[in-house]
Every structure is written in structure tokens, then in C-alpha cells.
PDB file of C-alpha atoms in Angstrom:
ATOM      1  CA  MET A   1       0.000   0.000   0.000  1.00 49.00           C
ATOM      2  CA  LYS A   2       1.052   3.572  -0.603  1.00 49.00           C
ATOM      3  CA  HIS A   3       1.120   6.075   2.247  1.00 51.00           C
ATOM      4  CA  ASN A   4      -0.789   9.019   0.824  1.00 51.00           C
ATOM      5  CA  TYR A   5       0.240  11.524   3.499  1.00 49.00           C
ATOM      6  CA  PRO A   6       0.474  15.245   2.726  1.00 52.00           C
ATOM      7  CA  ASN A   7       3.651  16.290   4.518  1.00 58.00           C
ATOM      8  CA  ASP A   8       2.147  19.316   6.250  1.00 53.00           C
ATOM      9  CA  LYS A   9      -0.909  17.520   7.649  1.00 58.00           C
ATOM     10  CA  TYR A  10       0.658  14.250   8.775  1.00 79.00           C
ATOM     11  CA  LYS A  11       4.078  15.393   9.966  1.00 88.00           C
ATOM     12  CA  LYS A  12       3.353  14.487  13.588  1.00 92.00           C
ATOM     13  CA  VAL A  13       2.478  10.921  12.599  1.00 93.00           C
ATOM     14  CA  LYS A  14       5.590  10.569  10.445  1.00 93.00           C
ATOM     15  CA  ASP A  15       7.767  11.953  13.228  1.00 95.00           C
ATOM     16  CA  SER A  16       6.259   9.753  15.921  1.00 96.00           C
ATOM     17  CA  TYR A  17       6.022   6.370  14.195  1.00 96.00           C
ATOM     18  CA  LEU A  18       7.866   4.230  11.684  1.00 96.00           C
ATOM     19  CA  LEU A  19       5.493   3.851   8.723  1.00 93.00           C
ATOM     20  CA  MET A  20       7.250   1.154   6.767  1.00 88.00           C
ATOM     21  CA  GLU A  21       6.542  -2.148   5.036  1.00 83.00           C
ATOM     22  CA  PHE A  22       9.434  -4.563   4.926  1.00 86.00           C
ATOM     23  CA  GLU A  23       8.793  -6.366   1.625  1.00 85.00           C
ATOM     24  CA  SER A  24       9.230  -3.428  -0.740  1.00 86.00           C
ATOM     25  CA  PHE A  25      12.133  -2.069   1.329  1.00 91.00           C
ATOM     26  CA  ILE A  26      14.184  -5.275   1.214  1.00 89.00           C
ATOM     27  CA  ASP A  27      13.533  -6.229  -2.428  1.00 88.00           C
ATOM     28  CA  PRO A  28      16.854  -4.693  -3.629  1.00 87.00           C
ATOM     29  CA  VAL A  29      18.768  -6.942  -1.213  1.00 87.00           C
ATOM     30  CA  TYR A  30      16.954 -10.077  -2.327  1.00 82.00           C
ATOM     31  CA  SER A  31      17.448  -9.014  -5.946  1.00 78.00           C
ATOM     32  CA  ALA A  32      21.219  -8.648  -5.582  1.00 73.00           C
ATOM     33  CA  ASN A  33      22.833 -11.145  -7.898  1.00 61.00           C
ATOM     34  CA  GLU A  34      26.280 -12.418  -8.801  1.00 67.00           C
ATOM     35  CA  CYS A  35      27.329 -12.524  -5.137  1.00 73.00           C
ATOM     36  CA  ASN A  36      29.617 -15.229  -3.872  1.00 80.00           C
ATOM     37  CA  GLU A  37      28.309 -17.663  -1.283  1.00 82.00           C
ATOM     38  CA  PHE A  38      29.696 -15.831   1.731  1.00 84.00           C
ATOM     39  CA  MET A  39      28.392 -12.439   0.599  1.00 87.00           C
ATOM     40  CA  ALA A  40      24.973 -13.946  -0.112  1.00 87.00           C
ATOM     41  CA  LEU A  41      24.908 -15.293   3.451  1.00 89.00           C
ATOM     42  CA  ALA A  42      25.986 -11.913   4.839  1.00 91.00           C
ATOM     43  CA  LEU A  43      23.212 -10.170   2.899  1.00 93.00           C
ATOM     44  CA  ALA A  44      20.670 -12.735   4.093  1.00 92.00           C
ATOM     45  CA  GLU A  45      21.784 -12.126   7.676  1.00 93.00           C
ATOM     46  CA  LEU A  46      21.496  -8.388   7.106  1.00 95.00           C
ATOM     47  CA  ALA A  47      17.964  -8.799   5.753  1.00 94.00           C
ATOM     48  CA  ASP A  48      17.003 -10.826   8.819  1.00 94.00           C
ATOM     49  CA  HIS A  49      18.350  -8.173  11.190  1.00 95.00           C
ATOM     50  CA  LEU A  50      16.632  -5.366   9.279  1.00 96.00           C
ATOM     51  CA  GLN A  51      13.343  -7.252   9.223  1.00 95.00           C
ATOM     52  CA  SER A  52      13.437  -7.707  13.003  1.00 95.00           C
ATOM     53  CA  THR A  53      14.239  -4.016  13.442  1.00 96.00           C
ATOM     54  CA  ILE A  54      11.500  -2.807  11.109  1.00 96.00           C
ATOM     55  CA  LEU A  55       8.798  -5.102  12.480  1.00 95.00           C
ATOM     56  CA  ALA A  56       9.576  -4.106  16.065  1.00 96.00           C
ATOM     57  CA  ALA A  57       9.828  -0.364  15.394  1.00 96.00           C
ATOM     58  CA  SER A  58       6.671  -0.274  13.255  1.00 95.00           C
ATOM     59  CA  THR A  59       4.531  -2.301  15.689  1.00 95.00           C
ATOM     60  CA  PRO A  60       2.041   0.550  16.421  1.00 96.00           C
ATOM     61  CA  PHE A  61       1.526   1.189  12.708  1.00 95.00           C
ATOM     62  CA  LEU A  62       1.120  -2.511  11.900  1.00 94.00           C
ATOM     63  CA  LEU A  63      -1.370  -3.129  14.711  1.00 96.00           C
ATOM     64  CA  ILE A  64      -3.463  -0.062  13.893  1.00 96.00           C
ATOM     65  CA  ARG A  65      -3.417  -0.890  10.199  1.00 95.00           C
ATOM     66  CA  GLN A  66      -4.612  -4.419  10.922  1.00 96.00           C
ATOM     67  CA  ALA A  67      -7.418  -3.117  13.150  1.00 96.00           C
ATOM     68  CA  VAL A  68      -8.543  -0.475  10.631  1.00 97.00           C
ATOM     69  CA  VAL A  69      -8.562  -2.907   7.713  1.00 96.00           C
ATOM     70  CA  ALA A  70     -10.411  -5.505   9.806  1.00 97.00           C
ATOM     71  CA  SER A  71     -13.006  -2.928  10.818  1.00 96.00           C
ATOM     72  CA  ARG A  72     -13.490  -1.886   7.203  1.00 96.00           C
ATOM     73  CA  PHE A  73     -13.910  -5.524   6.179  1.00 96.00           C
ATOM     74  CA  GLN A  74     -16.539  -6.069   8.872  1.00 96.00           C
ATOM     75  CA  ALA A  75     -18.504  -3.072   7.581  1.00 96.00           C
ATOM     76  CA  ILE A  76     -18.357  -4.321   3.977  1.00 96.00           C
ATOM     77  CA  HIS A  77     -19.179  -7.878   5.027  1.00 95.00           C
ATOM     78  CA  SER A  78     -22.199  -6.759   7.042  1.00 93.00           C
ATOM     79  CA  ALA A  79     -23.484  -4.793   4.068  1.00 95.00           C
ATOM     80  CA  GLU A  80     -23.024  -7.800   1.771  1.00 93.00           C
ATOM     81  CA  ARG A  81     -24.855 -10.076   4.214  1.00 89.00           C
ATOM     82  CA  ILE A  82     -27.791  -7.666   4.239  1.00 89.00           C
ATOM     83  CA  ARG A  83     -27.816  -7.604   0.440  1.00 89.00           C
ATOM     84  CA  ALA A  84     -27.803 -11.403   0.418  1.00 87.00           C
ATOM     85  CA  ILE A  85     -31.053 -11.628   2.385  1.00 83.00           C
ATOM     86  CA  ASN A  86     -33.850 -13.058   0.272  1.00 74.00           C
ATOM     87  CA  PRO A  87     -37.091 -11.102   0.935  1.00 68.00           C
ATOM     88  CA  HIS A  88     -39.162 -14.228   0.309  1.00 64.00           C
ATOM     89  CA  ASP A  89     -37.264 -16.052   3.078  1.00 57.00           C
ATOM     90  CA  VAL A  90     -37.993 -13.204   5.497  1.00 50.00           C
ATOM     91  CA  ILE A  91     -41.703 -13.315   4.693  1.00 47.00           C
ATOM     92  CA  GLU A  92     -41.811 -17.070   4.871  1.00 52.00           C
ATOM     93  CA  ASN A  93     -39.477 -17.811   7.826  1.00 52.00           C
ATOM     94  CA  GLY A  94     -39.329 -14.540   9.797  1.00 51.00           C
ATOM     95  CA  PRO A  95     -36.672 -11.799  10.045  1.00 49.00           C
ATOM     96  CA  TYR A  96     -34.345 -13.799  12.327  1.00 46.00           C
ATOM     97  CA  GLN A  97     -33.762 -16.650   9.943  1.00 55.00           C
ATOM     98  CA  GLY A  98     -30.026 -16.972   9.173  1.00 65.00           C
ATOM     99  CA  LEU A  99     -28.534 -16.919   5.702  1.00 77.00           C
ATOM    100  CA  SER A 100     -28.040 -20.156   3.864  1.00 79.00           C
ATOM    101  CA  VAL A 101     -24.502 -21.553   3.613  1.00 83.00           C
ATOM    102  CA  GLU A 102     -24.414 -20.597  -0.056  1.00 87.00           C
ATOM    103  CA  ALA A 103     -25.582 -17.025   0.625  1.00 86.00           C
ATOM    104  CA  ASN A 104     -23.049 -16.683   3.432  1.00 88.00           C
ATOM    105  CA  ASN A 105     -20.225 -17.790   1.155  1.00 91.00           C
ATOM    106  CA  GLN A 106     -21.318 -15.426  -1.589  1.00 92.00           C
ATOM    107  CA  ALA A 107     -21.459 -12.513   0.848  1.00 92.00           C
ATOM    108  CA  LEU A 108     -18.000 -13.375   2.188  1.00 94.00           C
ATOM    109  CA  GLN A 109     -16.471 -13.613  -1.277  1.00 96.00           C
ATOM    110  CA  ALA A 110     -18.108 -10.359  -2.375  1.00 96.00           C
ATOM    111  CA  ALA A 111     -16.796  -8.570   0.743  1.00 96.00           C
ATOM    112  CA  GLN A 112     -13.267  -9.897   0.200  1.00 96.00           C
ATOM    113  CA  ALA A 113     -13.310  -8.778  -3.434  1.00 97.00           C
ATOM    114  CA  LYS A 114     -14.589  -5.298  -2.537  1.00 96.00           C
ATOM    115  CA  LEU A 115     -11.974  -4.815   0.175  1.00 96.00           C
ATOM    116  CA  ALA A 116      -9.194  -5.922  -2.180  1.00 96.00           C
ATOM    117  CA  ALA A 117     -10.471  -3.440  -4.781  1.00 96.00           C
ATOM    118  CA  GLU A 118     -10.522  -0.633  -2.208  1.00 94.00           C
ATOM    119  CA  LEU A 119      -6.975  -1.380  -1.069  1.00 93.00           C
ATOM    120  CA  ALA A 120      -5.780  -1.355  -4.678  1.00 93.00           C
ATOM    121  CA  ASP A 121      -7.536   1.936  -5.447  1.00 94.00           C
ATOM    122  CA  GLU A 122      -5.833   5.252  -4.699  1.00 93.00           C
ATOM    123  CA  ASN A 123      -8.945   6.778  -3.133  1.00 93.00           C
ATOM    124  CA  GLY A 124      -9.519   3.634  -1.095  1.00 92.00           C
ATOM    125  CA  GLN A 125      -5.947   3.782   0.169  1.00 91.00           C
ATOM    126  CA  LYS A 126      -6.373   7.426   1.139  1.00 91.00           C
ATOM    127  CA  ALA A 127      -9.462   6.570   3.157  1.00 93.00           C
ATOM    128  CA  ILE A 128      -7.821   3.624   4.915  1.00 93.00           C
ATOM    129  CA  TYR A 129      -4.612   5.473   5.692  1.00 90.00           C
ATOM    130  CA  GLY A 130      -6.530   8.543   6.766  1.00 91.00           C
ATOM    131  CA  GLN A 131      -8.224   6.394   9.385  1.00 94.00           C
ATOM    132  CA  ILE A 132      -4.881   4.855  10.387  1.00 94.00           C
ATOM    133  CA  ARG A 133      -3.423   8.339  10.779  1.00 92.00           C
ATOM    134  CA  SER A 134      -6.321   9.394  12.997  1.00 92.00           C
ATOM    135  CA  GLU A 135      -5.916   6.343  15.212  1.00 94.00           C
ATOM    136  CA  LEU A 136      -2.163   6.866  15.509  1.00 95.00           C
ATOM    137  CA  LEU A 137      -2.658  10.533  16.399  1.00 93.00           C
ATOM    138  CA  GLN A 138      -5.135   9.579  19.103  1.00 92.00           C
ATOM    139  CA  GLY A 139      -2.574   7.179  20.528  1.00 93.00           C
ATOM    140  CA  LEU A 140      -0.164  10.068  21.080  1.00 93.00           C
ATOM    141  CA  ASP A 141      -2.666  11.654  23.490  1.00 92.00           C
ATOM    142  CA  ASP A 142      -1.719   8.934  25.971  1.00 95.00           C
ATOM    143  CA  ALA A 143       1.623   9.908  27.545  1.00 95.00           C
ATOM    144  CA  GLU A 144       2.743   6.319  28.139  1.00 96.00           C
ATOM    145  CA  ALA A 145       1.794   5.256  24.607  1.00 94.00           C
ATOM    146  CA  ALA A 146       3.708   8.221  23.148  1.00 95.00           C
ATOM    147  CA  LEU A 147       6.748   7.345  25.268  1.00 95.00           C
ATOM    148  CA  ALA A 148       6.560   3.728  24.140  1.00 96.00           C
ATOM    149  CA  ALA A 149       6.383   4.817  20.488  1.00 96.00           C
ATOM    150  CA  GLN A 150       9.487   6.968  20.971  1.00 96.00           C
ATOM    151  CA  GLU A 151      11.336   4.123  22.673  1.00 97.00           C
ATOM    152  CA  LEU A 152      10.587   1.880  19.683  1.00 97.00           C
ATOM    153  CA  LEU A 153      12.117   4.455  17.333  1.00 98.00           C
ATOM    154  CA  ASN A 154      15.224   4.854  19.491  1.00 98.00           C
ATOM    155  CA  GLN A 155      15.689   1.092  19.696  1.00 98.00           C
ATOM    156  CA  GLY A 156      15.115   0.941  15.944  1.00 98.00           C
ATOM    157  CA  ALA A 157      18.192   3.143  15.474  1.00 98.00           C
ATOM    158  CA  VAL A 158      20.174   0.709  17.628  1.00 98.00           C
ATOM    159  CA  GLY A 159      18.888  -2.153  15.485  1.00 97.00           C
ATOM    160  CA  ALA A 160      19.838  -0.374  12.253  1.00 98.00           C
ATOM    161  CA  TRP A 161      23.419   0.113  13.432  1.00 97.00           C
ATOM    162  CA  THR A 162      23.646  -3.448  14.766  1.00 97.00           C
ATOM    163  CA  ALA A 163      22.496  -4.819  11.402  1.00 97.00           C
ATOM    164  CA  PHE A 164      25.282  -2.893   9.666  1.00 97.00           C
ATOM    165  CA  GLU A 165      27.895  -3.797  12.279  1.00 96.00           C
ATOM    166  CA  VAL A 166      27.142  -7.524  12.005  1.00 96.00           C
ATOM    167  CA  PHE A 167      27.178  -7.308   8.210  1.00 96.00           C
ATOM    168  CA  ALA A 168      30.509  -5.447   8.183  1.00 95.00           C
ATOM    169  CA  LYS A 169      32.134  -8.014  10.444  1.00 95.00           C
ATOM    170  CA  SER A 170      30.791 -10.913   8.360  1.00 93.00           C
ATOM    171  CA  VAL A 171      32.196  -9.361   5.192  1.00 93.00           C
ATOM    172  CA  ALA A 172      35.541  -8.637   6.813  1.00 94.00           C
ATOM    173  CA  LYS A 173      35.867 -12.232   8.017  1.00 92.00           C
ATOM    174  CA  SER A 174      34.956 -13.539   4.571  1.00 91.00           C
ATOM    175  CA  VAL A 175      37.521 -11.352   2.780  1.00 92.00           C
ATOM    176  CA  VAL A 176      40.316 -12.278   5.199  1.00 93.00           C
ATOM    177  CA  ASN A 177      39.420 -15.972   5.033  1.00 92.00           C
ATOM    178  CA  SER A 178      39.932 -15.797   1.278  1.00 90.00           C
ATOM    179  CA  GLN A 179      43.019 -13.560   1.507  1.00 91.00           C
ATOM    180  CA  PRO A 180      44.915 -14.474   4.714  1.00 92.00           C
ATOM    181  CA  ALA A 181      47.691 -11.961   4.006  1.00 92.00           C
ATOM    182  CA  LYS A 182      45.204  -9.150   4.603  1.00 93.00           C
ATOM    183  CA  GLY A 183      44.666 -10.554   8.085  1.00 91.00           C
ATOM    184  CA  LEU A 184      48.337 -10.108   8.889  1.00 90.00           C
ATOM    185  CA  THR A 185      48.171  -6.556   7.564  1.00 93.00           C
ATOM    186  CA  LEU A 186      45.208  -5.807   9.829  1.00 94.00           C
ATOM    187  CA  ILE A 187      46.872  -7.034  13.016  1.00 91.00           C
ATOM    188  CA  LYS A 188      50.223  -5.326  12.234  1.00 90.00           C
ATOM    189  CA  SER A 189      49.139  -2.026  10.671  1.00 92.00           C
ATOM    190  CA  ASP A 190      49.438   1.057  12.881  1.00 91.00           C
ATOM    191  CA  PHE A 191      45.970   2.065  11.670  1.00 92.00           C
ATOM    192  CA  THR A 192      44.185  -1.130  12.740  1.00 93.00           C
ATOM    193  CA  LYS A 193      46.286  -3.193  15.154  1.00 90.00           C
ATOM    194  CA  SER A 194      44.724  -1.546  18.214  1.00 91.00           C
ATOM    195  CA  TYR A 195      41.402  -3.137  17.254  1.00 90.00           C
ATOM    196  CA  PHE A 196      43.023  -6.585  17.349  1.00 87.00           C
ATOM    197  CA  GLY A 197      44.736  -6.418  20.713  1.00 82.00           C
ATOM    198  CA  GLY A 198      47.662  -4.250  19.582  1.00 73.00           C
ATOM    199  CA  LYS A 199      50.276  -6.999  19.812  1.00 72.00           C
ATOM    200  CA  GLY A 200      50.593  -7.680  16.094  1.00 67.00           C
ATOM    201  CA  ALA A 201      50.302 -11.432  16.653  1.00 71.00           C
ATOM    202  CA  ILE A 202      47.623 -14.102  16.887  1.00 78.00           C
ATOM    203  CA  PRO A 203      47.340 -15.757  20.326  1.00 77.00           C
ATOM    204  CA  VAL A 204      48.639 -19.312  20.448  1.00 80.00           C
ATOM    205  CA  GLU A 205      45.372 -20.663  21.835  1.00 82.00           C
ATOM    206  CA  ILE A 206      43.527 -19.411  18.742  1.00 81.00           C
ATOM    207  CA  LEU A 207      46.140 -20.969  16.474  1.00 82.00           C
ATOM    208  CA  GLU A 208      45.761 -24.223  18.381  1.00 81.00           C
ATOM    209  CA  GLU A 209      41.976 -24.150  17.914  1.00 80.00           C
ATOM    210  CA  HIS A 210      42.573 -24.016  14.173  1.00 77.00           C
ATOM    211  CA  GLN A 211      45.254 -26.716  14.320  1.00 79.00           C
ATOM    212  CA  PHE A 212      47.842 -24.081  13.367  1.00 81.00           C
ATOM    213  CA  ASP A 213      46.376 -23.858   9.867  1.00 79.00           C
ATOM    214  CA  LEU A 214      44.738 -20.531   9.036  1.00 84.00           C
ATOM    215  CA  THR A 215      44.836 -20.998   5.278  1.00 83.00           C
ATOM    216  CA  THR A 216      41.063 -20.637   4.988  1.00 85.00           C
ATOM    217  CA  SER A 217      40.154 -19.356   8.457  1.00 86.00           C
ATOM    218  CA  MET A 218      42.365 -16.341   9.146  1.00 90.00           C
ATOM    219  CA  GLY A 219      39.281 -14.109   9.279  1.00 90.00           C
ATOM    220  CA  ASP A 220      37.526 -16.361  11.782  1.00 88.00           C
ATOM    221  CA  ALA A 221      40.660 -16.329  13.930  1.00 88.00           C
ATOM    222  CA  ILE A 222      41.407 -12.620  14.105  1.00 88.00           C
ATOM    223  CA  PHE A 223      37.785 -11.459  14.338  1.00 90.00           C
ATOM    224  CA  ARG A 224      36.751 -13.993  16.971  1.00 84.00           C
ATOM    225  CA  SER A 225      37.119 -11.535  19.840  1.00 81.00           C
ATOM    226  CA  THR A 226      37.272  -8.309  17.815  1.00 86.00           C
ATOM    227  CA  LYS A 227      34.348  -5.907  17.785  1.00 86.00           C
ATOM    228  CA  LEU A 228      33.659  -3.584  14.892  1.00 89.00           C
ATOM    229  CA  ASP A 229      31.222  -1.506  16.920  1.00 90.00           C
ATOM    230  CA  SER A 230      32.596   1.906  15.991  1.00 93.00           C
ATOM    231  CA  LEU A 231      32.642   3.620  12.633  1.00 95.00           C
ATOM    232  CA  PRO A 232      36.367   4.512  12.846  1.00 94.00           C
ATOM    233  CA  ALA A 233      37.168   0.807  13.303  1.00 95.00           C
ATOM    234  CA  ILE A 234      35.056  -0.206  10.307  1.00 96.00           C
ATOM    235  CA  ARG A 235      36.563   2.551   8.152  1.00 96.00           C
ATOM    236  CA  ALA A 236      40.114   1.540   9.050  1.00 95.00           C
ATOM    237  CA  VAL A 237      39.511  -2.177   8.426  1.00 96.00           C
ATOM    238  CA  PHE A 238      37.702  -1.659   5.132  1.00 95.00           C
ATOM    239  CA  GLU A 239      40.377   0.743   3.917  1.00 94.00           C
ATOM    240  CA  ILE A 240      42.778  -2.204   4.032  1.00 94.00           C
ATOM    241  CA  LEU A 241      40.323  -4.796   2.740  1.00 93.00           C
ATOM    242  CA  PHE A 242      39.049  -2.642  -0.152  1.00 92.00           C
ATOM    243  CA  PRO A 243      41.857  -0.155  -0.866  1.00 91.00           C
ATOM    244  CA  LYS A 244      40.751   0.511  -4.431  1.00 86.00           C
ATOM    245  CA  SER A 245      37.043   1.061  -3.749  1.00 87.00           C
ATOM    246  CA  SER A 246      36.301   4.768  -3.724  1.00 90.00           C
ATOM    247  CA  GLU A 247      32.582   3.881  -3.491  1.00 90.00           C
ATOM    248  CA  ILE A 248      33.001   2.158  -0.115  1.00 91.00           C
ATOM    249  CA  SER A 249      35.354   4.834   1.179  1.00 92.00           C
ATOM    250  CA  HIS A 250      32.884   7.548   0.233  1.00 92.00           C
ATOM    251  CA  ALA A 251      29.895   5.666   1.673  1.00 91.00           C
ATOM    252  CA  LEU A 252      31.623   5.060   5.012  1.00 94.00           C
ATOM    253  CA  LYS A 253      32.238   8.800   5.314  1.00 93.00           C
ATOM    254  CA  ASN A 254      28.504   9.515   5.160  1.00 92.00           C
ATOM    255  CA  ARG A 255      27.641  12.057   7.871  1.00 93.00           C
ATOM    256  CA  GLN A 256      24.383  10.245   8.641  1.00 94.00           C
ATOM    257  CA  LEU A 257      26.252   6.974   9.240  1.00 96.00           C
ATOM    258  CA  TRP A 258      28.448   8.795  11.752  1.00 95.00           C
ATOM    259  CA  MET A 259      25.348  10.206  13.452  1.00 96.00           C
ATOM    260  CA  LEU A 260      23.730   6.773  13.586  1.00 97.00           C
ATOM    261  CA  ASN A 261      26.822   5.302  15.260  1.00 96.00           C
ATOM    262  CA  GLN A 262      26.999   8.143  17.791  1.00 96.00           C
ATOM    263  CA  ARG A 263      23.298   7.936  18.555  1.00 97.00           C
ATOM    264  CA  ARG A 264      23.440   4.176  18.954  1.00 97.00           C
ATOM    265  CA  HIS A 265      26.251   4.599  21.493  1.00 95.00           C
ATOM    266  CA  LEU A 266      24.273   7.234  23.399  1.00 97.00           C
ATOM    267  CA  ILE A 267      21.108   5.115  23.518  1.00 97.00           C
ATOM    268  CA  VAL A 268      22.901   1.947  24.584  1.00 96.00           C
ATOM    269  CA  HIS A 269      25.238   3.464  27.168  1.00 95.00           C
ATOM    270  CA  LYS A 270      23.374   6.581  28.360  1.00 94.00           C
ATOM    271  CA  ARG A 271      19.728   5.639  27.797  1.00 93.00           C
ATOM    272  CA  GLY A 272      19.669   8.394  25.198  1.00 95.00           C
ATOM    273  CA  ILE A 273      20.407  11.219  27.661  1.00 96.00           C
ATOM    274  CA  ILE A 274      22.448  13.879  25.877  1.00 95.00           C
ATOM    275  CA  ASP A 275      25.927  14.382  27.392  1.00 95.00           C
ATOM    276  CA  ARG A 276      28.839  16.676  26.570  1.00 94.00           C
ATOM    277  CA  HIS A 277      30.766  13.984  24.728  1.00 93.00           C
ATOM    278  CA  TYR A 278      27.840  13.437  22.344  1.00 94.00           C
ATOM    279  CA  LEU A 279      27.391  17.160  21.689  1.00 94.00           C
ATOM    280  CA  GLU A 280      31.109  17.618  21.061  1.00 92.00           C
ATOM    281  CA  ASN A 281      31.163  14.723  18.577  1.00 91.00           C
ATOM    282  CA  THR A 282      27.995  15.579  16.686  1.00 91.00           C
ATOM    283  CA  GLU A 283      27.048  19.252  17.217  1.00 84.00           C
ATOM    284  CA  ASP A 284      23.464  17.960  17.298  1.00 88.00           C
ATOM    285  CA  ASN A 285      20.550  20.314  18.054  1.00 88.00           C
ATOM    286  CA  PHE A 286      19.788  18.931  21.506  1.00 91.00           C
ATOM    287  CA  SER A 287      20.434  20.404  24.941  1.00 92.00           C
ATOM    288  CA  LEU A 288      22.618  18.846  27.614  1.00 93.00           C
ATOM    289  CA  GLY A 289      20.551  16.420  29.704  1.00 95.00           C
ATOM    290  CA  GLU A 290      17.752  16.204  27.130  1.00 95.00           C
ATOM    291  CA  ARG A 291      16.565  12.782  25.985  1.00 95.00           C
ATOM    292  CA  LEU A 292      17.424  11.867  22.389  1.00 95.00           C
ATOM    293  CA  ARG A 293      14.365  11.524  20.170  1.00 95.00           C
ATOM    294  CA  ILE A 294      14.766   9.650  16.897  1.00 97.00           C
ATOM    295  CA  GLN A 295      11.997  10.589  14.467  1.00 96.00           C
ATOM    296  CA  GLY A 296      10.212   8.063  12.290  1.00 96.00           C
ATOM    297  CA  GLY A 297      11.440   9.625   9.068  1.00 95.00           C
ATOM    298  CA  THR A 298      14.996   9.708  10.382  1.00 96.00           C
ATOM    299  CA  LEU A 299      14.888   6.008  11.238  1.00 98.00           C
ATOM    300  CA  HIS A 300      13.488   5.289   7.772  1.00 97.00           C
ATOM    301  CA  ASN A 301      16.473   7.122   6.266  1.00 96.00           C
ATOM    302  CA  TYR A 302      18.909   5.220   8.484  1.00 97.00           C
ATOM    303  CA  LEU A 303      17.468   1.880   7.376  1.00 97.00           C
ATOM    304  CA  ASN A 304      17.666   2.884   3.700  1.00 96.00           C
ATOM    305  CA  MET A 305      21.264   4.018   4.208  1.00 96.00           C
ATOM    306  CA  VAL A 306      22.299   0.721   5.846  1.00 97.00           C
ATOM    307  CA  ARG A 307      20.677  -1.306   3.081  1.00 95.00           C
ATOM    308  CA  ASP A 308      22.262   0.763   0.305  1.00 94.00           C
ATOM    309  CA  LEU A 309      25.696   0.738   1.947  1.00 94.00           C
ATOM    310  CA  ALA A 310      25.545  -3.054   2.261  1.00 94.00           C
ATOM    311  CA  LEU A 311      24.751  -3.315  -1.449  1.00 92.00           C
ATOM    312  CA  THR A 312      27.663  -0.975  -2.266  1.00 91.00           C
ATOM    313  CA  ILE A 313      29.991  -3.239  -0.289  1.00 91.00           C
ATOM    314  CA  ALA A 314      28.583  -6.352  -1.964  1.00 89.00           C
ATOM    315  CA  ASN A 315      29.195  -4.849  -5.409  1.00 85.00           C
ATOM    316  CA  ALA A 316      32.744  -3.869  -4.457  1.00 83.00           C
ATOM    317  CA  ASP A 317      33.420  -7.365  -3.155  1.00 76.00           C
ATOM    318  CA  GLN A 318      32.248  -8.835  -6.451  1.00 73.00           C
ATOM    319  CA  ALA A 319      34.519  -6.439  -8.353  1.00 67.00           C
ATOM    320  CA  ARG A 320      37.420  -7.490  -6.089  1.00 59.00           C
ATOM    321  CA  VAL A 321      36.900 -11.108  -7.062  1.00 55.00           C
TER     322      VAL A 321
END
């Protein structure tokens, strides 16, 4: 369904909820072709993480939509049942005689067809989504419901970053597994060795786990206890893994990706309460001590950015091969 929302009239709804349907959003990921096996698995894992994030963050919208559509169907169905009444049966058997099985089935099928036609029609969509908007607006009158909706958006931002972080680590492991020499570069380079313990060597116990053969598992070994939970770490690692990809380098310098990482850190470690460190790093338009509020449209943009960045990396990986 399309969301036929004039920006000026429905801004509060867009700011307060995630209005998003997963299937159309994730189609580009499922349509990605010519990926190797490991990249295909990484993209599938990304899609799973993004689906969980979207479904959780858009729960109010999904529940209200279901209720509004169900209510509309009941109204159509009731009207069709009335139309299916045979006047002769009423005269003969009384007004409380139920419909025949055949008449009931016909009324049900007619109601289903009419609802499907309404949902496919632009005017029908406007009516349905106008009702959804009204219900969502009413929900914001309840302080606890509004707070819950905001918490879902904030946690959605955490989920968006986590999806990207897990994807980035999966890709990094895959690249190093196929090119072990890059693993040695990562643990020895002045730009990245601090993320791998800083010693420039692989612990003996990890080597022993792999029977001292890292020919095809160097990535698994060096990333086993390494977190790529900061954007600087991901940038530094990918600069070594994809040195010739200006597309990845440019994408990882996206200001919004930096903001997402900073906001994720604030939500996870400070419950979203703005501190000096956050303001110094972001110059965001919040006051010290204020609670961070991720808007629905902002989360939508973050999710699109993560998906598109993952596809950029997948394309660069294919070019590398």
C-alpha cells in the first residue's frame, strides 16, 4: 500500500512512528545477484536483522493498520450479508432466519473482493490510511503510549546500526578468510592493530583451535574476539580490505552513518540522555541532559542508508573477485 500523506498535515504521525513495510524495502537486497556464497549469506543475515528491526519499530503502525482494515472488512461484510437476504425467506421464515450456507459464502467472497479493490484503489488507500493516521494521532494523546512509540524508534536506530555492524564483520571475516595476508596486515598495521589487541600477533590458543592452519580461516581467527562496533574501526579495516574502492570509502564517510553510530552509542550506554561527549562529537541540536528523540522519518532514512551501503559493499566485493 502507498502512504498518501500530505507532509504538512501528517508530519506528527511521520515523526512519531515508523510507517514502513518490509517487503518493498528489502527487495533490492533479495534481488542482488552475482554474489559469492559468503556475501549472499551476509546479505541474508542483514535482511534478517533489518526485518526484526523494522517489524519491532513499526509495531504501532502494523497493529493499527490491521485493526482499521479488519473494521473496514466487517462493515463491507455486514453490508453484503444484508444484500444477500432473500425477501421471500424473510416473509416465509421470519426476520431472524439466518442466511443459507451458499448465501453466506457469496457474501463473504463479495466482501473480500470489494476490500481488495478498495486497497488497490488510490482513493480507497487514502481513506484507509486517513483512518490509520487518525488512530495513531489519538494514541499520542496517551503519555505512556507516546513514550513507548518513541522508545521503539530509538531502539530501531540501535537495530539499524547493529544490522550494519554484524554485516561489516561478516564481510571482513569472509575477505580475510579468502586472503589471509590481509589478516596479517590488519593485526600489524598502525591504523588497525589496536582493534586486534595491539600486539601484532595471533594468540597461540587461537592458532591451536585451528590446528595451526589458518589458510582458509584467518578471518575467523582474528575477528573472533574483535568488535567492529565503531565507525572509525570499520573505516580503518575496510580501507585495508578494499583499498581501491572509492565507493566504499565515500559511503563510510557519510555524515548520517556517523550520526547513527553516535546515537546508537548514546542510547545503549546513556539511555539516550544527551551528554557533553555526544554534543562535542555531533554538534546535534539537543540540549545537555535532554533525551534523544529519533523521528520516524529519520529512522526510515537510516534503514535505507544501511541497506544501500551493504549493497555498495557487496558490489565492491564482487569487483574485487
